[in-house]
CSV table of C-alpha atoms in Angstrom, one decimal:
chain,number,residue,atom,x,y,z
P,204,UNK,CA,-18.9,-35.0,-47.0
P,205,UNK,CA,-20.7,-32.1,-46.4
P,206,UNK,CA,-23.4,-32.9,-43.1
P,207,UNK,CA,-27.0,-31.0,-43.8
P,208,UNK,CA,-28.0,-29.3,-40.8
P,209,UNK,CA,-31.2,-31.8,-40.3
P,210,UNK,CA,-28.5,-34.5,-39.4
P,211,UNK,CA,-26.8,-32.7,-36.8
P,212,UNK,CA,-30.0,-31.6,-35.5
P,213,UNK,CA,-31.4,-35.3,-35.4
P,214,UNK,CA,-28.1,-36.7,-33.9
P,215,UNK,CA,-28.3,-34.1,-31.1
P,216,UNK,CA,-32.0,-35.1,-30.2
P,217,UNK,CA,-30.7,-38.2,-30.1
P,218,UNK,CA,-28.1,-37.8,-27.5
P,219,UNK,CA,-30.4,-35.6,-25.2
P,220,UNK,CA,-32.6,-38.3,-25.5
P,221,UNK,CA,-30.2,-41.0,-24.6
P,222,UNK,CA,-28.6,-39.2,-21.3
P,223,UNK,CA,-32.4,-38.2,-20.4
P,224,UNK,CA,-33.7,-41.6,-20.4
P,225,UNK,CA,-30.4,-42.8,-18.5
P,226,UNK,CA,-31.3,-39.9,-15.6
P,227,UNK,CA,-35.0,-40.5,-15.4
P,228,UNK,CA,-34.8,-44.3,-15.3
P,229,UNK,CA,-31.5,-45.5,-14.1
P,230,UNK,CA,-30.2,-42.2,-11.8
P,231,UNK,CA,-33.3,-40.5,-10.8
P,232,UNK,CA,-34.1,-42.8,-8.3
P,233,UNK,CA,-30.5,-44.0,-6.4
P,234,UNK,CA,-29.5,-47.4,-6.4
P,235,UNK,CA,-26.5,-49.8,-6.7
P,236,UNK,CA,-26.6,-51.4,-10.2
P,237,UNK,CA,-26.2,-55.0,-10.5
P,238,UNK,CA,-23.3,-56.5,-12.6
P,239,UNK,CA,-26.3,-57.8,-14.7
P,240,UNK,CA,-27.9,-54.8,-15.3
P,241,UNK,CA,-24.4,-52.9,-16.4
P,242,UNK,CA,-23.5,-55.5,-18.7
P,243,UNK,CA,-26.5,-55.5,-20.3
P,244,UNK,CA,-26.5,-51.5,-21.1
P,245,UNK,CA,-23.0,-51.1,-21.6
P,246,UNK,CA,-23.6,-53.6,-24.2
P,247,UNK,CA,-26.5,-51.6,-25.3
P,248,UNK,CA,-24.8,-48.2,-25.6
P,249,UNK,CA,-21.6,-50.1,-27.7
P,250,UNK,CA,-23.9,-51.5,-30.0
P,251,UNK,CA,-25.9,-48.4,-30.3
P,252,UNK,CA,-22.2,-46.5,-31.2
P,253,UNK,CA,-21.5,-49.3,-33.6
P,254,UNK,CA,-25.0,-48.8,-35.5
P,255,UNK,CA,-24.5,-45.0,-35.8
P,256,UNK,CA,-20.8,-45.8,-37.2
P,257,UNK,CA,-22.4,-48.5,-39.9
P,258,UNK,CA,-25.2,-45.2,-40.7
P,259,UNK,CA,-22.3,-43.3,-40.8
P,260,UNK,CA,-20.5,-45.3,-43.3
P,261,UNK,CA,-23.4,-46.2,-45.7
P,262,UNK,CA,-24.4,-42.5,-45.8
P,263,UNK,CA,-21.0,-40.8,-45.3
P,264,UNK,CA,-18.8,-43.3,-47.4
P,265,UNK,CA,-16.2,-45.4,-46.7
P,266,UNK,CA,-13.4,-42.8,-45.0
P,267,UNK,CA,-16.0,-41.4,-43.1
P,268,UNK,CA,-16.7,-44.4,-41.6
P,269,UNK,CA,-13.8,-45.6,-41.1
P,270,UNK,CA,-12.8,-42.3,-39.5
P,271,UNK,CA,-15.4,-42.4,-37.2
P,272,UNK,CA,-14.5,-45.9,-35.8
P,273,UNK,CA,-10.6,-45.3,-35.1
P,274,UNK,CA,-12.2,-41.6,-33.3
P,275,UNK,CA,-14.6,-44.2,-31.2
P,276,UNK,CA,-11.8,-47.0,-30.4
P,277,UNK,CA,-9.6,-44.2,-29.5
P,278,UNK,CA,-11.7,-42.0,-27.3
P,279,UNK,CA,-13.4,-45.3,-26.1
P,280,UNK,CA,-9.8,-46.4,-25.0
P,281,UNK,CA,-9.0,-43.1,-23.2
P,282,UNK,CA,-12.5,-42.7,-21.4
P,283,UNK,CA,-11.6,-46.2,-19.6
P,284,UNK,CA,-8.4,-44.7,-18.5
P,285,UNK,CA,-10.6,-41.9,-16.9
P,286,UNK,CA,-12.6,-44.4,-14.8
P,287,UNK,CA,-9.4,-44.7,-12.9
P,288,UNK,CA,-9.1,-41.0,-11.9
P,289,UNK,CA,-12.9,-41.0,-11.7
P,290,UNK,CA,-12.3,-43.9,-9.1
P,291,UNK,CA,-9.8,-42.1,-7.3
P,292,UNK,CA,-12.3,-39.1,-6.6
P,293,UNK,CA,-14.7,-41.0,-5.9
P,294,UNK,CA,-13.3,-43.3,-3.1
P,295,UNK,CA,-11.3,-40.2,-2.1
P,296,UNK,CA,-14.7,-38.3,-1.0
P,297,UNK,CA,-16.0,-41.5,0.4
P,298,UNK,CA,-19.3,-41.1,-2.2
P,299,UNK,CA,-21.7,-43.8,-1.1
P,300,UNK,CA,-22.0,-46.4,-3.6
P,301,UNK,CA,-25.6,-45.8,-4.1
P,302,UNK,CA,-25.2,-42.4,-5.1
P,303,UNK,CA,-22.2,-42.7,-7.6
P,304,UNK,CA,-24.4,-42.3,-10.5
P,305,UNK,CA,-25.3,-39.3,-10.6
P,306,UNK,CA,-21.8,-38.2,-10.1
P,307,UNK,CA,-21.0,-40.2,-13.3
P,308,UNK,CA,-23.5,-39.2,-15.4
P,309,UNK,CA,-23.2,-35.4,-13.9
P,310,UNK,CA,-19.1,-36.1,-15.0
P,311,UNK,CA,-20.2,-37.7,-18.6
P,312,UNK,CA,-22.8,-34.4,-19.0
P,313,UNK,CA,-20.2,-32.2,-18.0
P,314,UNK,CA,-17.8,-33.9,-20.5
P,315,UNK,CA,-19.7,-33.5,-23.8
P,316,UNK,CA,-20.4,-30.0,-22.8
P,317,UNK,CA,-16.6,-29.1,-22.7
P,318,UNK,CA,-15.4,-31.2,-25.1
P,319,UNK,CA,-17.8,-30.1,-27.6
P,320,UNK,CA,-16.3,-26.4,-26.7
P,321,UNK,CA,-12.6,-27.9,-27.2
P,322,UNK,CA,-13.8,-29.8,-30.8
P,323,UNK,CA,-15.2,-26.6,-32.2
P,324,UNK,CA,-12.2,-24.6,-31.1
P,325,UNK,CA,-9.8,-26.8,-32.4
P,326,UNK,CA,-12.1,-26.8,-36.0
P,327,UNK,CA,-11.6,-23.1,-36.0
P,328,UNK,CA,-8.0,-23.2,-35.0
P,329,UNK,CA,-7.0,-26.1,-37.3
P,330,UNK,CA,-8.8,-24.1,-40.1
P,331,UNK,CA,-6.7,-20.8,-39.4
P,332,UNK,CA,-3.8,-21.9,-38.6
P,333,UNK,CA,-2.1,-25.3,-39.9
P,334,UNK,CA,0.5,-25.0,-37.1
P,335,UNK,CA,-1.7,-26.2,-35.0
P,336,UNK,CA,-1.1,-29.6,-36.3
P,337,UNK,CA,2.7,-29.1,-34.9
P,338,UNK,CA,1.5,-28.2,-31.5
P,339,UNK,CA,-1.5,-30.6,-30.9
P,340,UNK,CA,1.1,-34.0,-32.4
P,341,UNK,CA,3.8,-32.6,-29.4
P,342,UNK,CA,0.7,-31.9,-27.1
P,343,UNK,CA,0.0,-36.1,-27.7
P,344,UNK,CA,4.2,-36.6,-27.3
P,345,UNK,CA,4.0,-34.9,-23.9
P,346,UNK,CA,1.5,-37.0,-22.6
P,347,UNK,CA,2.8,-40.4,-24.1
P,348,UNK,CA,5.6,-39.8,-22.0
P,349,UNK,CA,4.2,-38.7,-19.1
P,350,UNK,CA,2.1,-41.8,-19.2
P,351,UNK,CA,5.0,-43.8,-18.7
P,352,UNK,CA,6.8,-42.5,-15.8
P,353,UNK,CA,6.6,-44.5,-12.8
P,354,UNK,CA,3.6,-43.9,-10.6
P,355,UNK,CA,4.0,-42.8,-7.7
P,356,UNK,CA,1.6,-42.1,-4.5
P,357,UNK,CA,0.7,-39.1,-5.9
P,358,UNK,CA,-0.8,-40.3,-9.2
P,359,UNK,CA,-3.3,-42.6,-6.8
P,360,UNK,CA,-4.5,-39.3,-4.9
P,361,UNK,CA,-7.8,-37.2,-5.6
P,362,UNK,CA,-5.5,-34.2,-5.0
P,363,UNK,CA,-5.2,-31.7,-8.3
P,364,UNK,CA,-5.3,-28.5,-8.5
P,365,UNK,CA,-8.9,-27.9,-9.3
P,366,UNK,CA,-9.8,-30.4,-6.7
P,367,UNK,CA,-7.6,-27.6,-4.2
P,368,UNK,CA,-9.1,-24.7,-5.4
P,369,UNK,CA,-12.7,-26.6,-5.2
P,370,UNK,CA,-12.6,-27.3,-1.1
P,371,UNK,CA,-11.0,-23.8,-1.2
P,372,UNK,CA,-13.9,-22.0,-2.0
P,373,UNK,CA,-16.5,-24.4,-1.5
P,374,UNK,CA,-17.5,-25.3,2.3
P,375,UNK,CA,-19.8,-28.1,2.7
P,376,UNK,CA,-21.2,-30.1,5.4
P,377,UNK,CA,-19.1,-33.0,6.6
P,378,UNK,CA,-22.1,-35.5,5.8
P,379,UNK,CA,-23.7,-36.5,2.5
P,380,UNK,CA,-27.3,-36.2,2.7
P,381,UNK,CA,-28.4,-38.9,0.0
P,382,UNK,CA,-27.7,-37.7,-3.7
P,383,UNK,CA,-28.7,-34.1,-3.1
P,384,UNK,CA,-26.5,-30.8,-3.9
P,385,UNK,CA,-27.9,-28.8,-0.8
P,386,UNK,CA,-29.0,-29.7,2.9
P,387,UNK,CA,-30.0,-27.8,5.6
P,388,UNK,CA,-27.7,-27.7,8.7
P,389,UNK,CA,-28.3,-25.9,12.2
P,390,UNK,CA,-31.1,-24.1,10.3
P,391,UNK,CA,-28.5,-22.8,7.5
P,392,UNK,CA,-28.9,-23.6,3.8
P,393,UNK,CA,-24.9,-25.6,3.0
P,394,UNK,CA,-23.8,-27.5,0.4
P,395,UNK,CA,-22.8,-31.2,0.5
P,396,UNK,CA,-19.7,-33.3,-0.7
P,397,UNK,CA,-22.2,-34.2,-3.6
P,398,UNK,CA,-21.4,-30.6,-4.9
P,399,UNK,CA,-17.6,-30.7,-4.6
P,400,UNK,CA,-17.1,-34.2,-5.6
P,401,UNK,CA,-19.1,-33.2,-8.8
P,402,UNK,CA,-17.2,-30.2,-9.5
P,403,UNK,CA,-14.0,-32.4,-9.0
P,404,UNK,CA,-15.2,-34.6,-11.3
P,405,UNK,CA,-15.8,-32.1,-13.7
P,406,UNK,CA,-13.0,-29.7,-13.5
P,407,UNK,CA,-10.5,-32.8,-13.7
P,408,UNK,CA,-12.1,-33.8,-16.6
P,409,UNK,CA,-11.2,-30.5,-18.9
P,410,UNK,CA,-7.4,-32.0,-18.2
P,411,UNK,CA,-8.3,-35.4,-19.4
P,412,UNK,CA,-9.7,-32.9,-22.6
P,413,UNK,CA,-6.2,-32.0,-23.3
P,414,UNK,CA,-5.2,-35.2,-24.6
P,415,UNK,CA,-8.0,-36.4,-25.9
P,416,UNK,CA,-9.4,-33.7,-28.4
P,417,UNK,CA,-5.9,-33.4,-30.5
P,418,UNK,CA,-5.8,-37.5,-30.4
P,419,UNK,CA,-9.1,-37.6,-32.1
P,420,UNK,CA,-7.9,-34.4,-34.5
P,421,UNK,CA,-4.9,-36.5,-35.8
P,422,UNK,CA,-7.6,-39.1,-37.2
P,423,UNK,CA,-10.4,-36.8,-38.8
P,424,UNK,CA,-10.7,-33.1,-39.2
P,425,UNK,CA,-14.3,-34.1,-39.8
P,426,UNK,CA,-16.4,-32.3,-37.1
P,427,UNK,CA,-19.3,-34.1,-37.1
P,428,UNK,CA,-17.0,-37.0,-36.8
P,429,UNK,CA,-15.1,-35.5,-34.4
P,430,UNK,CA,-18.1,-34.6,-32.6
P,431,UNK,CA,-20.1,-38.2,-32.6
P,432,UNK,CA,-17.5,-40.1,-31.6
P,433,UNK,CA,-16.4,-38.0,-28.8
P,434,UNK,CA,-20.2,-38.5,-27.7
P,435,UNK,CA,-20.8,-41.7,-28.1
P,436,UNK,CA,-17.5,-43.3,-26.3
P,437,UNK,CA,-18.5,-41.4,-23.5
P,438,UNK,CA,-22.1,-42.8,-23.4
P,439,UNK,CA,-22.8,-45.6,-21.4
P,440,UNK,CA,-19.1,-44.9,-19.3
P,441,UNK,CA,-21.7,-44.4,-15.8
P,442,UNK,CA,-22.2,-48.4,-16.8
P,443,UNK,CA,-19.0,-49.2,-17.7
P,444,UNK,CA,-17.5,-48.0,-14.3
P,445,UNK,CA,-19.8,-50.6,-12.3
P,446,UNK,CA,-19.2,-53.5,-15.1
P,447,UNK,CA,-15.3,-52.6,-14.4
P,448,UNK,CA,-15.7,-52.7,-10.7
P,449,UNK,CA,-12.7,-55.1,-10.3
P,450,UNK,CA,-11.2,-55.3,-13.5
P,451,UNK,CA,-9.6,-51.6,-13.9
P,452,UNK,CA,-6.4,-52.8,-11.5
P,453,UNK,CA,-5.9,-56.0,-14.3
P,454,UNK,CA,-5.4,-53.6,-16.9
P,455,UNK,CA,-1.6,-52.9,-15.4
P,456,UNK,CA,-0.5,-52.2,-19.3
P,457,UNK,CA,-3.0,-49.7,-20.2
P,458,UNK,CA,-0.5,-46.7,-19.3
P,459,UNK,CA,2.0,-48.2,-22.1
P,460,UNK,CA,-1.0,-49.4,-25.1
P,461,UNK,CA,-2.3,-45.5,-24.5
P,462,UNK,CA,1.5,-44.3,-24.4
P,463,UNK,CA,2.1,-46.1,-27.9
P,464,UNK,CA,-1.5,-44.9,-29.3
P,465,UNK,CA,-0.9,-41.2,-28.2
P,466,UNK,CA,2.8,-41.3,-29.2
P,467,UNK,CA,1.4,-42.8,-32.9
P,468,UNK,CA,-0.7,-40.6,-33.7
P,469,UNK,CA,1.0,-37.5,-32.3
P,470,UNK,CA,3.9,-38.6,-35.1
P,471,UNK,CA,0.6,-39.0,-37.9
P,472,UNK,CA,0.0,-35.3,-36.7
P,473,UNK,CA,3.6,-34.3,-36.8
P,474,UNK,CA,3.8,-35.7,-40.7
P,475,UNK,CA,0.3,-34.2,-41.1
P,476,UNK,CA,1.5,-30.6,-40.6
P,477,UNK,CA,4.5,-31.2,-42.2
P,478,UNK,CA,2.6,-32.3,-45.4
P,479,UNK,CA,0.6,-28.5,-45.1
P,480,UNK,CA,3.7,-26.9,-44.2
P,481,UNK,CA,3.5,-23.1,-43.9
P,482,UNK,CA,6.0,-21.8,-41.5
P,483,UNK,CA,9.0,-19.7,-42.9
P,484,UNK,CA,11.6,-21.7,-40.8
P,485,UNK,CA,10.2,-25.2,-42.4
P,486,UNK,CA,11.7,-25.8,-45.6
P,487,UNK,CA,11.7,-21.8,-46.4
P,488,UNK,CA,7.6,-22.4,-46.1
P,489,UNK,CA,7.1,-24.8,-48.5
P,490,UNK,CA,4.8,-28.3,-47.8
P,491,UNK,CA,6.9,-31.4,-46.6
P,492,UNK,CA,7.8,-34.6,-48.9
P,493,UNK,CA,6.5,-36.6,-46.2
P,494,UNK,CA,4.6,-39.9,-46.2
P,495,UNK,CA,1.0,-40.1,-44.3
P,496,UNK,CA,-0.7,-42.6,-42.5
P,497,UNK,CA,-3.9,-43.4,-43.6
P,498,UNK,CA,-7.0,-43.8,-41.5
P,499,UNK,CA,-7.5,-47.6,-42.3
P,500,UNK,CA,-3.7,-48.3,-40.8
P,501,UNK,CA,-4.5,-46.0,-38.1
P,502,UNK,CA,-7.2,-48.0,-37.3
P,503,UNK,CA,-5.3,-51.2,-37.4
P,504,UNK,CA,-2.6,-50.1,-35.5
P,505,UNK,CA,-5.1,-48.4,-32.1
P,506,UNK,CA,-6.9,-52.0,-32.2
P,507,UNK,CA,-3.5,-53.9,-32.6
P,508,UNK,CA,-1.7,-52.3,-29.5
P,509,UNK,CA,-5.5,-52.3,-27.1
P,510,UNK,CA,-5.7,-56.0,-28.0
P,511,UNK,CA,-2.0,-56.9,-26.8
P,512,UNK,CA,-2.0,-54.3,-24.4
P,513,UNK,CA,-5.4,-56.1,-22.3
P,514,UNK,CA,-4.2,-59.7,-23.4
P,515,UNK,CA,-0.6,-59.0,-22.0
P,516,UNK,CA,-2.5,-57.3,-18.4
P,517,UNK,CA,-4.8,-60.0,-18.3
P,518,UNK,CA,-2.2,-62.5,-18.7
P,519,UNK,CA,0.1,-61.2,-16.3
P,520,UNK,CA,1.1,-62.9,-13.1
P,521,UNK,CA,1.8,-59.7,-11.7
P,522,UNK,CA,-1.4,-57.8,-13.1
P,523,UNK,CA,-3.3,-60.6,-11.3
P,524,UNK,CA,-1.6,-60.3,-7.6
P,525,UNK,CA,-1.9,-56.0,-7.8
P,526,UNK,CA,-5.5,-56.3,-8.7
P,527,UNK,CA,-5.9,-58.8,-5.8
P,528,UNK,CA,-4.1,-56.7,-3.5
P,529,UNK,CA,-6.0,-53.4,-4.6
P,530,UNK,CA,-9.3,-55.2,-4.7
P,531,UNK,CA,-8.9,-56.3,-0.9
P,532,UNK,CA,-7.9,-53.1,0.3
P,533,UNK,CA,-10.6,-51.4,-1.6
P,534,UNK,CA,-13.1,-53.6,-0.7
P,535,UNK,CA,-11.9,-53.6,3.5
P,536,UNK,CA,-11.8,-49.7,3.1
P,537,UNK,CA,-15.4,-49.7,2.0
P,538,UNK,CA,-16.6,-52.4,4.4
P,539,UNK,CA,-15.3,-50.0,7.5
P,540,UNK,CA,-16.9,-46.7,5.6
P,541,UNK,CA,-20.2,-47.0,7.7
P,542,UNK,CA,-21.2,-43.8,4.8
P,543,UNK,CA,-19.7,-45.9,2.1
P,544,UNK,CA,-23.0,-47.7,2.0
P,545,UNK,CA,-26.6,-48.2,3.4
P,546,UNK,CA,-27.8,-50.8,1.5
P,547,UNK,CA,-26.6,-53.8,3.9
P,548,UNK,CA,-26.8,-56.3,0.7
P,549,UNK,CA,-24.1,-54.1,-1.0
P,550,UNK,CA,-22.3,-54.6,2.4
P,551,UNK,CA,-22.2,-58.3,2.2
P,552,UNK,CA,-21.1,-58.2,-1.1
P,553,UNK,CA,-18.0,-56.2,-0.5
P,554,UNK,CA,-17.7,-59.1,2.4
P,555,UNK,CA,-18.2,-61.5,0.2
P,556,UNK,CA,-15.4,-60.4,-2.4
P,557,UNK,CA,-13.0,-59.6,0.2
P,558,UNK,CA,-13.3,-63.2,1.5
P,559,UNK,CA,-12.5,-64.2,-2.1
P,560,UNK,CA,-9.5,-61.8,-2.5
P,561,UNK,CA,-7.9,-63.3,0.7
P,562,UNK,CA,-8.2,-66.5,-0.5
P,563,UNK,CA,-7.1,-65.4,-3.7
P,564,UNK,CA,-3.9,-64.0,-1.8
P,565,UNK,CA,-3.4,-67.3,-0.3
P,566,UNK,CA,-2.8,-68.7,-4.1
P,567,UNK,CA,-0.2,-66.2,-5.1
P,568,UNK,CA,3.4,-67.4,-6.2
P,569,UNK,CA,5.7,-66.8,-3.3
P,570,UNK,CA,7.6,-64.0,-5.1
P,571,UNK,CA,4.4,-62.4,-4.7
P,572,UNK,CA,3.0,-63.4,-2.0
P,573,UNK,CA,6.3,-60.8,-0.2
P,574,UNK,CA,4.4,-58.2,-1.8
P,575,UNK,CA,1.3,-59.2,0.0
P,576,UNK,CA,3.7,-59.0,3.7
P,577,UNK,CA,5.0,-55.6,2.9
P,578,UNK,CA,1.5,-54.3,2.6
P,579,UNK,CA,1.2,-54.3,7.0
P,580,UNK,CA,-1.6,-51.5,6.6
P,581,UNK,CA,-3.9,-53.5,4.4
P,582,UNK,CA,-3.0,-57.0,6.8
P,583,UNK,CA,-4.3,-54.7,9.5
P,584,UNK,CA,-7.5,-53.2,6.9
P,585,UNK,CA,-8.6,-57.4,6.6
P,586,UNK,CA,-8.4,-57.7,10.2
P,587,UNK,CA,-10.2,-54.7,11.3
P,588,UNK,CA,-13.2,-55.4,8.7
P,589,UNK,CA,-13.4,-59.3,10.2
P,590,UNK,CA,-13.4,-57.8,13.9
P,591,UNK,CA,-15.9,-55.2,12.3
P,592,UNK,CA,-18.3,-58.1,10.8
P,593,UNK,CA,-18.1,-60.4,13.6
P,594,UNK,CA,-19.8,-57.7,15.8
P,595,UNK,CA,-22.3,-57.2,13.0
P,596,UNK,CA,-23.0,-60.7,13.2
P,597,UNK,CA,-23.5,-60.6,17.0
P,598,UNK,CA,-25.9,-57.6,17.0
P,599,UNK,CA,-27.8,-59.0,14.7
């Protein structure tokens, strides 16, 4: 379906709109959302995607439509997985919590800028060259099995190469100075951590681009389509990260359900170019006898392997005691972070869930409660922030 310029020109109005009303009244003015307030416009923003995708398939057909949802679930599905590197960065430059909106929404700006650069680039490439289809189905291999290699400590470090070259070039005060970019230090003009974590943020997003632009292109060569869903699964993400809080260290099989998703529909765009066929060394240049997926099993399959994949994590004995385990250590880490927070409600809050994770610890089968004795840093963590609140309690 051919879309008339008035459409794309009313959908982009849209957007702006959208991320303009989420700065001037939810960023503007920094504050730590409630879980209340991110549920409620997380669900806002889903059902907002979900009404564009019905207007898309009354106006745009059936295909279109479908399309456009197995683009949404997917990119949806791989924009959660970034709120675990965004969370990384973000405890990694101690950001305080009231403040971590604008770093989001800055990263979810930043996103639709460059991935709308990466869409129309892969348009022009996919229509010059059909190889392309080869090289962006191995591109989704790759990363399917890089996704399930072990993790090690370095995959729970803010520490990439454009995070490097970032505090390389860019000095900054030691101090935030609320949500602002620049500060004024010993009469000089500096920047702040704001700046740095932002371009962190940013820069490591354009690798998280590398998987997700060919994973949508093996599902639609539709750029509008391409282009909407991209958009509107990265809406409402800044909420998503504060509804999460918690949640994101259940989810200990999201690696695998992305790793089968990716690896699926890298093979649909491996048939795909095999079905245009043009190279000589190919069947002597000929197109490939091959069968195709369609979008409607595509779209089974992505939903099939998300709902097993957070079922089997939430489910999971093991899922439970990690996200126990991370949780109390995240939460003892903050609570000792004097910068983490000023808001002394937020503080005994984190208190309050740490108390809750202990006892939560104290539950645990005894297979895992060994994993909770090897952990002798975040024993000493729990002990430090009680010592810490106690003498909060007696100044106060």
């Amino acid at each position: 379906m051919h879309v008339t310029p008035f459409a794309w020109i009313l959908t982009i109005v849209v957007i702006v709109a959208l991320l303009a009303f989420d700065y001037f009244f939810h960023v503007r003015h920094a504050h730590i959302p409630t879980l209340k307030e991110a549920a409620i416009w997380s669900s806002i923003y889903v059902g907002l995607a979900l009404l564009f995708g019905v207007a898309v398939l009354i106006f745009g057909g059936v295909d279109m439509g479908t399309e456009y949802f197995a683009g949404y679930v997917t990119e949806k599905a791989l924009s959660v997985d970034n709120l675990f590197v965004f969370l990384i960065i973000i405890s990694s430059f101690r950001v305080p919590r009231e403040d971590q909106q604008k770093v989001l929404l800055f990263g979810i700006v930043f996103s639709i800028f460059a991935r709308t650069g990466f869409i129309f680039l892969g348009a022009a490439l996919i229509n010059s060259f059909a190889w392309v289809f080869y090289f962006f189905g191995l591109i989704l291999l790759i990363t399917a099995g890089n996704l399930l290699r072990p993790e090690t400590e370095d995959s729970h470090s803010a520490d990439n190469f454009i995070i490097r070259i970032a505090k390389k070039f860019m000095h900054t005060t030691e101090q935030y100075d609320g949500d602002k970019l620049f500060t004024v230090e010993n009469g000089k003009r500096m920047m702040t951590p704001m700046l740095l974590v932002m371009v962190a943020i940013g820069g490591t997003d354009l690798l998280f681009a590398l998987d997700s632009i060919p994973a949508i292109f093996g599902l639609t060569q539709n750029v509008f389509v391409v282009f909407t869903a991209t958009v509107f699964s990265l809406m409402g993400l800044r909420q998503l990260y504060f509804l999460l809080d918690g949640l994101l260290d259940r989810l200990i099989y999201l690696s695998y359900g992305l790793a089968a998703i990716l690896a699926f529909i890298g093979v649909k765009l491996i048939l795909h170019a095999l079905h245009e066929n043009n190279l000589p060394f190919i069947n002597s240049g000929e197109p490939v006898n091959v069968i195709e997926i369609s979008t409607f099993v595509s779209l089974g399959v992505i939903i099939g392997i998300l709902v097993i994949t957070v079922i089997a994590s939430l489910a999971s004995k093991k899922g439970r005691a990690q996200s126990t385990i991370a949780g109390a250590r995240r939460h003892a880490v903050n609570y000792l972070d004097l910068d983490y927070t000023a808001d002394l409600a937020e503080r005994e809050r984190m208190y309050d869930r740490l108390i809750n994770e202990e006892e939560q610890l104290k539950k645990l089968d005894p297979k895992f409660k060994k994993m909770v004795r090897e952990e002798t840093a975040l024993l000493d963590l729990i002990k430090r922030a009680h010592g810490e609140h106690d003498a909060f309690l007696k100044q106060n």
